[in-house]
XYZ file of C-alpha atoms in Angstrom:
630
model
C 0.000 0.000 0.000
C 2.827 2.322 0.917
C 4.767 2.014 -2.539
C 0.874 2.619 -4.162
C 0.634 5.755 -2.380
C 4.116 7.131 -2.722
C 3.680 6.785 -6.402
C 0.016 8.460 -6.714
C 1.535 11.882 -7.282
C -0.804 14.388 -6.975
C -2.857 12.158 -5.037
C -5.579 11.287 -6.752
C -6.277 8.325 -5.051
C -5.046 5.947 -7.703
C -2.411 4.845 -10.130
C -2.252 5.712 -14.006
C -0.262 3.960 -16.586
C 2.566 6.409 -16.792
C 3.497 6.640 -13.078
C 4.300 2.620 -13.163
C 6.015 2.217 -16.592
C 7.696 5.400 -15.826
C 9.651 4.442 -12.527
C 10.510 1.199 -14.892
C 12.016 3.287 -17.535
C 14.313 5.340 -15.458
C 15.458 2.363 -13.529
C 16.510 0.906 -16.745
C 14.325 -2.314 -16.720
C 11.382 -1.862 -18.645
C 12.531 -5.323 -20.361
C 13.281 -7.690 -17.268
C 12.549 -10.832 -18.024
C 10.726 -11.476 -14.315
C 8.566 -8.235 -15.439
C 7.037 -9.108 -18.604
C 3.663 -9.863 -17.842
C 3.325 -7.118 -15.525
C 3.918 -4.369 -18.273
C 2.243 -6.159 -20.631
C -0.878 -6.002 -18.646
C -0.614 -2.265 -17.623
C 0.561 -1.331 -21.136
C -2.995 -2.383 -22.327
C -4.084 0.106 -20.154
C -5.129 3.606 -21.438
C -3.551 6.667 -20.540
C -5.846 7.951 -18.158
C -7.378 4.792 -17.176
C -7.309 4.759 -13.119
C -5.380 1.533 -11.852
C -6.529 0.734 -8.458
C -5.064 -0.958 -5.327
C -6.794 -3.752 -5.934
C -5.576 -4.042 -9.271
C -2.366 -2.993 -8.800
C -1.724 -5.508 -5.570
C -2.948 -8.355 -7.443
C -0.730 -7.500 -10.957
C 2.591 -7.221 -8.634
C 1.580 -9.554 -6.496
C 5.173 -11.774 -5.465
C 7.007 -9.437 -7.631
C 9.904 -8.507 -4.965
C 12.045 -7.456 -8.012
C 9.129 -4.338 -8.253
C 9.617 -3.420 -4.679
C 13.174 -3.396 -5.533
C 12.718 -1.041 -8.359
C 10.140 1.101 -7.041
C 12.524 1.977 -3.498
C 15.730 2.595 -5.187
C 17.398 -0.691 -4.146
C 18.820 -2.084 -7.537
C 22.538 -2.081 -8.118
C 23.019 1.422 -9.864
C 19.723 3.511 -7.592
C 19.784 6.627 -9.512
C 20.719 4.516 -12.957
C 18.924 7.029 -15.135
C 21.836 9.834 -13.952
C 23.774 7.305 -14.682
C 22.220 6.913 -18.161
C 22.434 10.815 -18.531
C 26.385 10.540 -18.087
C 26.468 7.695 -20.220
C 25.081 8.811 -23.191
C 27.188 12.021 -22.351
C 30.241 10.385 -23.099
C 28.884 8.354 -25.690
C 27.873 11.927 -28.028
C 30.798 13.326 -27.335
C 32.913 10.343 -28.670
C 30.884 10.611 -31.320
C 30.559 13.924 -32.178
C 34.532 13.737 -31.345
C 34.550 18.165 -31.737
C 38.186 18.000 -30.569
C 39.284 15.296 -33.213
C 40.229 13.427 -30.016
C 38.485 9.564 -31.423
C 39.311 9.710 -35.283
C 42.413 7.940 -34.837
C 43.152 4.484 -35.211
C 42.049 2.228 -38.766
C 39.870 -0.908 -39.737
C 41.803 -4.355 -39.505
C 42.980 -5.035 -42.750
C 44.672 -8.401 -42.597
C 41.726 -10.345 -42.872
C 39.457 -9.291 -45.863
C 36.213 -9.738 -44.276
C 36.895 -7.377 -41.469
C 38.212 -4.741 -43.773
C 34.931 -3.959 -44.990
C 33.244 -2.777 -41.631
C 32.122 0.766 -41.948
C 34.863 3.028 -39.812
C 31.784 4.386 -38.248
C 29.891 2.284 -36.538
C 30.146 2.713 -33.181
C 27.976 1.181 -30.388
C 27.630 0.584 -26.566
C 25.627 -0.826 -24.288
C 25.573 -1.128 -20.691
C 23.946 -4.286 -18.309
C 24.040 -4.265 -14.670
C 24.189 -6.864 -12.461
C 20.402 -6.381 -11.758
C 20.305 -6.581 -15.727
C 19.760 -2.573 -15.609
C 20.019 -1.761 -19.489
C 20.941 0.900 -21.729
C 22.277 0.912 -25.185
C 23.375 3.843 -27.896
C 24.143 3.204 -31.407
C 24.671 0.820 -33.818
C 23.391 -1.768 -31.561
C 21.760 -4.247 -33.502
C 25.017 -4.538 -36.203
C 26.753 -8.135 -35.795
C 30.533 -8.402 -36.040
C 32.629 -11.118 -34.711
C 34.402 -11.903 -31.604
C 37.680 -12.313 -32.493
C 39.973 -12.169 -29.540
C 36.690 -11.468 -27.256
C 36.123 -15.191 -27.794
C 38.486 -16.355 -25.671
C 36.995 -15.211 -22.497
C 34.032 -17.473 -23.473
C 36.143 -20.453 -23.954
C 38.636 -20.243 -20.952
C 35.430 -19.273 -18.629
C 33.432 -22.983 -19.954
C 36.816 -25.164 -20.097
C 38.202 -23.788 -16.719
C 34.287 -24.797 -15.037
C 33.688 -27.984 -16.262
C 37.411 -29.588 -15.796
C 38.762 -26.734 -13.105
C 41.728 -24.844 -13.057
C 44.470 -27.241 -11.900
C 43.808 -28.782 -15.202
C 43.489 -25.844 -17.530
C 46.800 -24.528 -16.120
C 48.527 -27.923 -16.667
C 48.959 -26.855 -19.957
C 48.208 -23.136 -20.799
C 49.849 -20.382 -17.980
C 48.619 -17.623 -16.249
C 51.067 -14.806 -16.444
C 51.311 -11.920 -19.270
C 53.746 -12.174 -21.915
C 54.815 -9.452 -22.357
C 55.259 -10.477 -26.251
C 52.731 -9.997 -29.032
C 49.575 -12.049 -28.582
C 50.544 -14.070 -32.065
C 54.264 -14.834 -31.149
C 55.739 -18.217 -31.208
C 56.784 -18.011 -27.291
C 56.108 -19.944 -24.453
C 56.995 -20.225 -20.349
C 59.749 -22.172 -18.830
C 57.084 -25.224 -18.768
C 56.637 -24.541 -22.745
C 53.038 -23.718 -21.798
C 51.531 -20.772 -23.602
C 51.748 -18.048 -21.135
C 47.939 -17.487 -20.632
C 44.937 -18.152 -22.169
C 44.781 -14.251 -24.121
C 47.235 -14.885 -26.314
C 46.659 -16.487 -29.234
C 48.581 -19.902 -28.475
C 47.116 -20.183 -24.982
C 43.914 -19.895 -26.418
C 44.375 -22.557 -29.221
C 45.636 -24.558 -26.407
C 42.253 -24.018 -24.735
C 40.588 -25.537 -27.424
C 42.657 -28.100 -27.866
C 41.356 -28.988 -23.896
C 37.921 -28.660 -25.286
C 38.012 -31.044 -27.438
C 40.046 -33.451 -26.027
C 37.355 -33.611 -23.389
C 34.445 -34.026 -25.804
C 33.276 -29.864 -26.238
C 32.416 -28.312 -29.720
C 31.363 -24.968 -31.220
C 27.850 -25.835 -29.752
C 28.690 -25.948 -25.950
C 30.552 -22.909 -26.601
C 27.457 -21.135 -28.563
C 24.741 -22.633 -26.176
C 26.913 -21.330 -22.698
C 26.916 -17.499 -24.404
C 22.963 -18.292 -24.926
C 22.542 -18.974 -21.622
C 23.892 -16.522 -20.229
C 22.689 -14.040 -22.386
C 19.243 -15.442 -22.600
C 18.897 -16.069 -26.132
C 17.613 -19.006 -27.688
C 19.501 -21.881 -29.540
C 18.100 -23.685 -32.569
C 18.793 -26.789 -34.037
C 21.230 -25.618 -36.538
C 22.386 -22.115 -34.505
C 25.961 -23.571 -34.091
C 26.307 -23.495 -37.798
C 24.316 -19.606 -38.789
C 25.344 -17.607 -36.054
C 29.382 -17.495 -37.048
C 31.012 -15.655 -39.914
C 31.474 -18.027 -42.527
C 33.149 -16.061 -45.172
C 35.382 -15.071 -41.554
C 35.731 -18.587 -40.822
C 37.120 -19.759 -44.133
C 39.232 -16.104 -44.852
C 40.822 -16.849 -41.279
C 41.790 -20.973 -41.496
C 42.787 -20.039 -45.183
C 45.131 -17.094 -44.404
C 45.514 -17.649 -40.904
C 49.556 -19.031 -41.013
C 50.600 -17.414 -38.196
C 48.315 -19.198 -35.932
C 48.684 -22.650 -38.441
C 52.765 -22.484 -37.629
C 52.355 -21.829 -33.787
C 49.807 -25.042 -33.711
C 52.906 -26.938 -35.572
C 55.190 -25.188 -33.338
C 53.274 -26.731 -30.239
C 52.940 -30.205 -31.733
C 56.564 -29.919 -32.099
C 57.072 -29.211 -28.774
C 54.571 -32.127 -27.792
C 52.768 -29.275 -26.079
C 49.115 -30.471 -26.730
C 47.687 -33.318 -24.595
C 48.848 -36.680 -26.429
C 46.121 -39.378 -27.905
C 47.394 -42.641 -28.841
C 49.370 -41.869 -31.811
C 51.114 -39.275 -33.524
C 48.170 -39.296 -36.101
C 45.655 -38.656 -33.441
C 47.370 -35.923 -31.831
C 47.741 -34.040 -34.672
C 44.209 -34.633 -35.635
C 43.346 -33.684 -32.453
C 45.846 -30.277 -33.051
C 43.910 -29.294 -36.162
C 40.279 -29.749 -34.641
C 41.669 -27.092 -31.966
C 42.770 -24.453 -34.287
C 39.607 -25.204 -36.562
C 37.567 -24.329 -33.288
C 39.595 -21.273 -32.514
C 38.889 -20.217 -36.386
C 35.138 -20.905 -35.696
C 35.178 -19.428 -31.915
C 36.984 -16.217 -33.370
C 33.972 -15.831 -36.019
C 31.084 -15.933 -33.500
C 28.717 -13.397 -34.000
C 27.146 -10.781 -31.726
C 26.140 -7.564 -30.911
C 27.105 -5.036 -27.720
C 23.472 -6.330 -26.099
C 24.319 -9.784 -25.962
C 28.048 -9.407 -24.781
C 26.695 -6.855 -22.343
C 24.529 -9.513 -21.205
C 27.308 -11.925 -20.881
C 29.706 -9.743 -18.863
C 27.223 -8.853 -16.648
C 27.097 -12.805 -16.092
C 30.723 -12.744 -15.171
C 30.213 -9.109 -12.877
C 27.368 -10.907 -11.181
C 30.056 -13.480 -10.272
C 28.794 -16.059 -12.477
C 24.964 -15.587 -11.513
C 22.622 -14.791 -15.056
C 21.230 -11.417 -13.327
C 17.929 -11.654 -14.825
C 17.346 -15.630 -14.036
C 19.153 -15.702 -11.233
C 20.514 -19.068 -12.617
C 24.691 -19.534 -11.704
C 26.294 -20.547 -14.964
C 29.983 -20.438 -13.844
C 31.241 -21.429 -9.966
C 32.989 -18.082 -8.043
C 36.260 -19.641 -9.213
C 35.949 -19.589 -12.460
C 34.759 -15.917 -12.340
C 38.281 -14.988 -10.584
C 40.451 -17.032 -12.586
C 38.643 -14.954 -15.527
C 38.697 -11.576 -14.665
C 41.782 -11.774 -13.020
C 43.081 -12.812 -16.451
C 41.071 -10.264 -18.385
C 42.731 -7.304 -16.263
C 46.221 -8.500 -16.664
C 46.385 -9.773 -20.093
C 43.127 -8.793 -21.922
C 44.288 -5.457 -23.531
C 47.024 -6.784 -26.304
C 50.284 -5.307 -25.659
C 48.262 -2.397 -23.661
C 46.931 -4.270 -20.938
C 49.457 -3.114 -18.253
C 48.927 0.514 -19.934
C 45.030 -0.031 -19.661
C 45.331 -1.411 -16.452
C 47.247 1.257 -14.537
C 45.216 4.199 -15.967
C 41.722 2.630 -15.704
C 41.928 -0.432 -13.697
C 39.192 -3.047 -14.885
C 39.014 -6.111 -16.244
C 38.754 -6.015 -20.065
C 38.844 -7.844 -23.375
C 39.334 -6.520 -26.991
C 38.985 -8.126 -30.365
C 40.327 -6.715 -33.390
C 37.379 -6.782 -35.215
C 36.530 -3.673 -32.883
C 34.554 -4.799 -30.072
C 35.613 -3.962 -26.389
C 33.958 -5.840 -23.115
C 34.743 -4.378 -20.198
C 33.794 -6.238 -16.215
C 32.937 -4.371 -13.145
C 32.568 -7.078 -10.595
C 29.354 -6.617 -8.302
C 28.180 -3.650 -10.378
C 28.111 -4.535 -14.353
C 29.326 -4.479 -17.538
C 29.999 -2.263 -20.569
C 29.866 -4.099 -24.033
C 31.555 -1.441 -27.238
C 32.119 -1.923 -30.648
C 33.465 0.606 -32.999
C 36.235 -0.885 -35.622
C 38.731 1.422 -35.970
C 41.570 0.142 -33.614
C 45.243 1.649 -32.392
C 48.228 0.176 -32.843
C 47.940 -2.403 -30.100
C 44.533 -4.080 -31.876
C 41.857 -2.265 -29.462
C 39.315 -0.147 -30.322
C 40.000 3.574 -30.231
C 36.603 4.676 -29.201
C 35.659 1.252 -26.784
C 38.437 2.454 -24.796
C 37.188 6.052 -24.452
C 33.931 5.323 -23.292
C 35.382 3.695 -20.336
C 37.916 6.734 -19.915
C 34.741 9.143 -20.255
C 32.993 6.970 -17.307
C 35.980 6.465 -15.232
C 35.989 10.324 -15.485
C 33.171 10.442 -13.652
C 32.865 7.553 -11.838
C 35.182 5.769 -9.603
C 34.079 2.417 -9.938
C 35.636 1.790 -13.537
C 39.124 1.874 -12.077
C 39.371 -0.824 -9.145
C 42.711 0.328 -7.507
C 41.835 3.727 -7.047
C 39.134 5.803 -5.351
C 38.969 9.682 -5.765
C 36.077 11.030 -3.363
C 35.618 13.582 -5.864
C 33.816 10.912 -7.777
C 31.061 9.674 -7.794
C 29.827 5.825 -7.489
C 27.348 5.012 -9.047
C 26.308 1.942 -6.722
C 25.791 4.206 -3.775
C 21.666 6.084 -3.269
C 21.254 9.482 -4.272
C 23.362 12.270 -2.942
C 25.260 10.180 -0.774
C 28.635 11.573 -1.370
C 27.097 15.040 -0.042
C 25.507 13.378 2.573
C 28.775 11.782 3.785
C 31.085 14.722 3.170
C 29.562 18.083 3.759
C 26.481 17.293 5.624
C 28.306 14.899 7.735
C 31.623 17.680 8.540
C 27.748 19.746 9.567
C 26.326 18.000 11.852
C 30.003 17.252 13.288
C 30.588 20.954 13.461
C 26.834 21.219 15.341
C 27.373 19.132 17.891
C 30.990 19.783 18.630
C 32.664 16.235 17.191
C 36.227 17.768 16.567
C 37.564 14.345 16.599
C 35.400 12.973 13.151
C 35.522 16.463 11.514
C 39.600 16.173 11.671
C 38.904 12.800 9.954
C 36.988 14.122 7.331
C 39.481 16.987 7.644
C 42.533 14.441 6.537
C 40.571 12.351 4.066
C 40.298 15.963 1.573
C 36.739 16.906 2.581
C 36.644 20.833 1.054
C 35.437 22.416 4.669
C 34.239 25.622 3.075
C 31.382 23.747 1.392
C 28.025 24.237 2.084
C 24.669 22.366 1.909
C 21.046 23.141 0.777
C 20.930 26.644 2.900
C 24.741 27.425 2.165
C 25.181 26.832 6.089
C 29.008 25.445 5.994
C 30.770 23.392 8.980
C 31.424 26.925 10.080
C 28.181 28.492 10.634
C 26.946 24.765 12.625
C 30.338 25.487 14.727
C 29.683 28.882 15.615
C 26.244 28.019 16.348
C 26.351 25.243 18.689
C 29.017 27.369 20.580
C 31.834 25.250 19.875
C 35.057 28.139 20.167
C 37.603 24.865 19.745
C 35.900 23.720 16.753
C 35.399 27.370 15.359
C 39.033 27.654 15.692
C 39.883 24.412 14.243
C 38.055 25.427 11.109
C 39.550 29.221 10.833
C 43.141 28.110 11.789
C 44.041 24.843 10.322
C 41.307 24.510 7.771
C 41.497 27.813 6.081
C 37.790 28.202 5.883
C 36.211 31.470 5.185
C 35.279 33.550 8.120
C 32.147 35.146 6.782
C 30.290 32.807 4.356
C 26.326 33.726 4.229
C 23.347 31.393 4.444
C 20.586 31.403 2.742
C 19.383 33.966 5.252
C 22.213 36.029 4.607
C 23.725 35.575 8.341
C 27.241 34.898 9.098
C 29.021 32.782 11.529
C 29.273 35.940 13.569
C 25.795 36.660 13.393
C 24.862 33.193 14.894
C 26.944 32.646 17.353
C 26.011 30.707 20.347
C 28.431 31.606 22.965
C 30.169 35.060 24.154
C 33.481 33.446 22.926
C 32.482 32.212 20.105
C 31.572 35.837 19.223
C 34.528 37.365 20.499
C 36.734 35.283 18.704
C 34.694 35.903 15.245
C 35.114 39.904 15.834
C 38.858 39.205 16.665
C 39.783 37.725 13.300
C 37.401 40.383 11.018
C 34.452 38.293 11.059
C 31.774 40.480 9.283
C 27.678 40.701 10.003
C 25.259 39.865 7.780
C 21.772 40.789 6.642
C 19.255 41.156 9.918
C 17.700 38.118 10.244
C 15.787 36.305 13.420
C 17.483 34.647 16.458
C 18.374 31.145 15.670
C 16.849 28.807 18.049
C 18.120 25.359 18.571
C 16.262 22.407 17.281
C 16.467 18.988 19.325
C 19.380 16.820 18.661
C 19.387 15.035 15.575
C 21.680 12.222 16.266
C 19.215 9.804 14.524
C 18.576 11.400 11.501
C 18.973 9.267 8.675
C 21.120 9.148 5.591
C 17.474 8.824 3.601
C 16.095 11.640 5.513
C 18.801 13.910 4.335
C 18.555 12.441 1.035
C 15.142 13.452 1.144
C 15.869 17.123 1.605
C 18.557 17.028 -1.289
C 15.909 15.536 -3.325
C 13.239 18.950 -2.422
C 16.147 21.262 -3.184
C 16.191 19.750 -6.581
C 13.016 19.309 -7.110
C 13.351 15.714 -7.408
C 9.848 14.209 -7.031
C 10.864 10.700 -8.690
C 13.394 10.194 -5.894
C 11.027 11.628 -3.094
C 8.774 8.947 -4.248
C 10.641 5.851 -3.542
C 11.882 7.543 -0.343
C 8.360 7.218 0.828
C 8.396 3.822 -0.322
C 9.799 2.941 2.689
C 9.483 6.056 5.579
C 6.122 7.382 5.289
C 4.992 10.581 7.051
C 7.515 9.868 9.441
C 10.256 10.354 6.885
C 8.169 13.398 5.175
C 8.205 15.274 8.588
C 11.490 15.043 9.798
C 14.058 17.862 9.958
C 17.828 18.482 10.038
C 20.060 20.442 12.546
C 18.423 23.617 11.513
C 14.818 22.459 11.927
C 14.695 22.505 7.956
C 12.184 20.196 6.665
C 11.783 18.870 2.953
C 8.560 21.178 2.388
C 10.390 24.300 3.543
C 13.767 23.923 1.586
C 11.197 23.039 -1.839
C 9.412 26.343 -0.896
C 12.506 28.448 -0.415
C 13.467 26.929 -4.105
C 10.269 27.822 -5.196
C 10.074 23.994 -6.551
C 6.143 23.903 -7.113
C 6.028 19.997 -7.934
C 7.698 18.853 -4.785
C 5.968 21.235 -2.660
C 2.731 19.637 -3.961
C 3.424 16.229 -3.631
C 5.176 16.614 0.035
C 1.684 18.654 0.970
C -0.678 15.690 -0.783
C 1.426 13.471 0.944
C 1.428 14.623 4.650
C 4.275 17.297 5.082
C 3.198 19.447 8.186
C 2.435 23.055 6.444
C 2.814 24.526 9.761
C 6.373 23.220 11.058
C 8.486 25.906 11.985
C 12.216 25.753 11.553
C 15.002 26.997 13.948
C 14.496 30.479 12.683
C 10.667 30.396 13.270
C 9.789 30.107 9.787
C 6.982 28.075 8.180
C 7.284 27.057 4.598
C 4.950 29.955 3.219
C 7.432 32.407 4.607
C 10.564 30.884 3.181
C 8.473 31.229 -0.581
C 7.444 34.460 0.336
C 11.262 35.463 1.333
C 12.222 34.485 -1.707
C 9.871 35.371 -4.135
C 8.164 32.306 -4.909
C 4.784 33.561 -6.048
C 3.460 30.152 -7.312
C 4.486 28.301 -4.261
C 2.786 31.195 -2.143
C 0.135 31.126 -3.796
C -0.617 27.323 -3.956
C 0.555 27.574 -0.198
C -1.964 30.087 0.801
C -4.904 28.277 -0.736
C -3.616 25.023 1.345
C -3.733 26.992 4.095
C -6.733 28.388 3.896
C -8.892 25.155 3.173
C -7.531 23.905 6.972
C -8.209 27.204 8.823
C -10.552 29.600 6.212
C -10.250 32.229 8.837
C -6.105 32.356 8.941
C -4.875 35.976 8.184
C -2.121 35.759 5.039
């Protein structure tokens, strides 16, 4: 009932089709396979037609993946910010104004890749909640190439383990070409990303009885497409397939090289062996030409980011191991010669192809599938490997050896950096916790930031009377002595003790505008992180966050207040943000509470000018007490 009512925004009393398929859209899973039936039933709504309780309970009735989506609690929360940033960086690879993403050139050494169109470029994104997005030329088909040997070393090393695999392929870069003729001091292959570790893989396969099939059907699986009775033979290149065992003498001469060596796993005779030689590099032709699109292998790294779990079936397709042994080897050898180059400046698992494609692993949050053909000198794709630069930009969890609190991540709820950072060095500075602001202090926190009133640690110092703390601030932090809230007052002006205000005047600390005695609120040592993220939420007018706040706080969560006594319904008024002071008012918020500085919400909008908001606040008013003077 509560996630019914948090979602009824202007409180009619019921549900419309756009309020449910809307909170599905932004959260990116408008397609899950669990939710099918319930958008196909609301889609046959109409517009306008009322849903009711009733109807609503019974359509998402066992659907805990809804309640999921409809409170925020999926992998990525706010995932259609992160959408926005995405696409961002998608355009402006695109658009490439700075001529930054024009280098690089189509494969030419194998004919049928040399005719991919320079420009194609797409990217898609797949959480481990199977959160999608995709830009592009999504539904164009190229082949694996190199990409394919994730696929194969993830299915050998499950189904005959890793002591096995490693008997006779390493795990250690090479720090060589990925086609040269050079092996470890076992004569293994020296992993399974170079070309002869990964015809060595499929030389395991099918000694132990795999083909093209079990390869083709595993990738299915995990990426939830279907397999027909002849799929193993339409869904690879052909022309590819025969181009690459035809002209592929490189890779024929290191499989001769390695039966030389008696490198492969012996049969019975000579004869067998070497049949059993060129069956392996016929595979690796056919596992090379494997066709699919950024969806799919977004899909499938998801799989492997989900730590072998399919996240829309829930169904585990590799064991934990496997997943380790795999990314592990992705990040240290999936890049070509530029893995330890890609590795130190972005940090993630990854695996190229020269055909263009780029798949990229972010273990516990998702994966990022690109394809664009024109690749560097190394064999990977120019603009794959700026889409991940673009989000690492922004985002700290596409490098996973190093955090900058300056970014954000995107796993963590709305505003929660804020909310740890400059709200938290605030409510330290109120109630005199020198020892955690000094921590946040150290760890870079900017002190001289402010929140949703521009009230900085500063003006909460001088407030609660705290001259040790003031001092702390003006001495060793550096802060500004005479920042202005949204009021216009001053530390000086606010001061809460006579030392606090002698100290101020001692070091030039300036009044402000005239404003009323602050008044301290009751503590707030139990305000929550979602009660602040509430008020973030009303100063940015962010009803579609507000709404799965509710989800799970109510009126008690609507009604709550910070350090100041600021509620959400007063900071939306003072930003004159008519939608959210609507819904907070349909959906309990106390018109009436008054904040430290005995305000009410109509007088913050009539402070600042908001004549819609006093308006629609007057009326409000007026309907509870018709005789209250305004």
């Amino acid at each position: 009932m509560r996630s019914y009512k948090a979602f009824d925004t202007d409180g009619k009393g019921y549900l419309v089709k756009k309020d449910v398929l809307q909170v599905l859209k932004d959260q990116g899973v408008q397609e899950h396979r669990t939710l099918q039936e319930f958008v196909q039933e609301i889609e046959k709504k109409e517009e306008d037609e009322p849903i009711s309780f009733r109807k609503f309970f019974e359509l998402s009735r066992g659907l805990i993946f809804l309640k999921r989506v409809m409170d925020r609690s999926l992998v990525i929360p706010m995932f259609e910010t992160f959408v926005s940033n995405y696409k961002r960086a998608y355009l402006e690879i695109k658009e490439d104004q700075n001529k930054e993403y024009s280098g690089g050139s189509v494969a030419t050494y194998i004919p049928p890749l040399a005719k991919a169109n320079p420009e194609w470029f797409s990217t898609c994104f797949c959480s481990t909640d199977d959160q999608q997005s995709s830009m592009g030329d999504t539904d164009i088909k190229f082949s694996m190439q190199s990409i394919s040997k994730v696929l194969a070393y993830a299915f050998l090393y499950d189904q005959i383990g890793g002591t096995e695999v490693h008997k006779w392929v390493g795990e250690e870069p090479s720090g060589a070409a990925f086609n040269a003729p050079v092996f470890d001091k076992l004569g293994r292959p020296h992993n399974p990303m170079v070309n002869p570790g990964a015809i060595m893989i499929c030389a395991l396969l099918v000694r132990h009885g795999y083909s093209l099939r079990d390869l083709i059907s595993f990738y299915r699986r995990a990426t939830l497409e279907t397999i027909s009775k002849d799929e193993d033979t339409t869904c690879i290149d052909e022309q590819l397939y025969r181009e690459e065992k035809l002209t592929g003498h490189t890779n024929h001469a290191l499989t001769s090289l390695m039966l030389a060596n008696r490198a492969f796993p012996q049969y019975k005779s000579e004869e067998h062996t070497k049949e059993g030689a060129d069956r392996a590099l016929d595979l690796y032709f056919k596992n090379c030409s494997i066709l699919v699109n950024t969806k799919s292998l977004a899909r499938f790294g998801a799989m492997l980011a989900n730590n072998g779990i399919v996240p829309s079936t829930g169904e585990r397709l590799l064991k934990s191991s496997t997943v380790q042994a795999v990314v592990t080897v992705m990040t240290t050898c999936g890049m070509y010669n530029g893995a330890g180059k890609f590795t130190m400046e972005l940090g993630v698992p990854a695996k190229s192809g020269v055909s263009g494609g780029l798949l990229t692993v972010v273990p516990s949050v998702g994966a990022v599938a690109s394809f664009s053909p024109r690749i560097n000198s190394e064999g990977n794709t120019v603009r794959g490997i700026a889409v991940i630069q673009k989000l690492s930009q922004t985002y700290n969890n596409f490098n996973l050896f190093h955090k900058d609190h300056h970014k954000r991540d995107c796993t963590r709820k709305p505003f929660q950096n804020l909310i740890q950072t400059t709200v938290a060095a605030c409510i330290c500075a109120y109630n005199g916790d020198q020892e955690e602001l000094s921590r946040l202090y150290v760890l870079g926190i900017h002190m001289d930031q402010h929140d949703y009133d521009k009230r900085t640690p500063l003006h909460l110092a001088a407030i609660g009377g705290h001259l040790e703390l003031v001092q702390f601030l003006v001495e060793k932090c550096g802060v500004k002595r005479s920042p202005k809230d949204r009021w216009g007052a001053t530390p000086l002006d606010d001061a809460g003790s006579n030392e606090v205000r002698e100290y101020m005047e001692s070091i030039g600390g300036e009044k402000g505008a005239t404003h009323t005695t602050y008044q301290h609120v009751a503590a707030i040592e139990n305000v929550s992180d979602d009660q602040y993220r509430l008020f973030y939420a009303a100063f940015n007018n962010d009803v579609r966050l507000m709404k799965s706040l509710l989800v799970h706080g109510g009126n008690n969560r609507i009604n709550s207040f910070d350090y100041g006594g600021r509620t959400a319904l007063g900071i939306a008024a003072s930003e004159g943000h008519l939608e959210a002071v609507k819904y907070l008012v349909v959906h309990g918020a106390n018109i009436f509470h008054k904040d430290a500085r005995g305000n009410h919400a109509l007088d913050d909008a009539k402070r600042e000018n908001r004549e819609k908001v006093v308006a629609y606040m007057k009326k409000v008013i007026q309907e509870v007490h018709p005789e209250a003077k305004l």
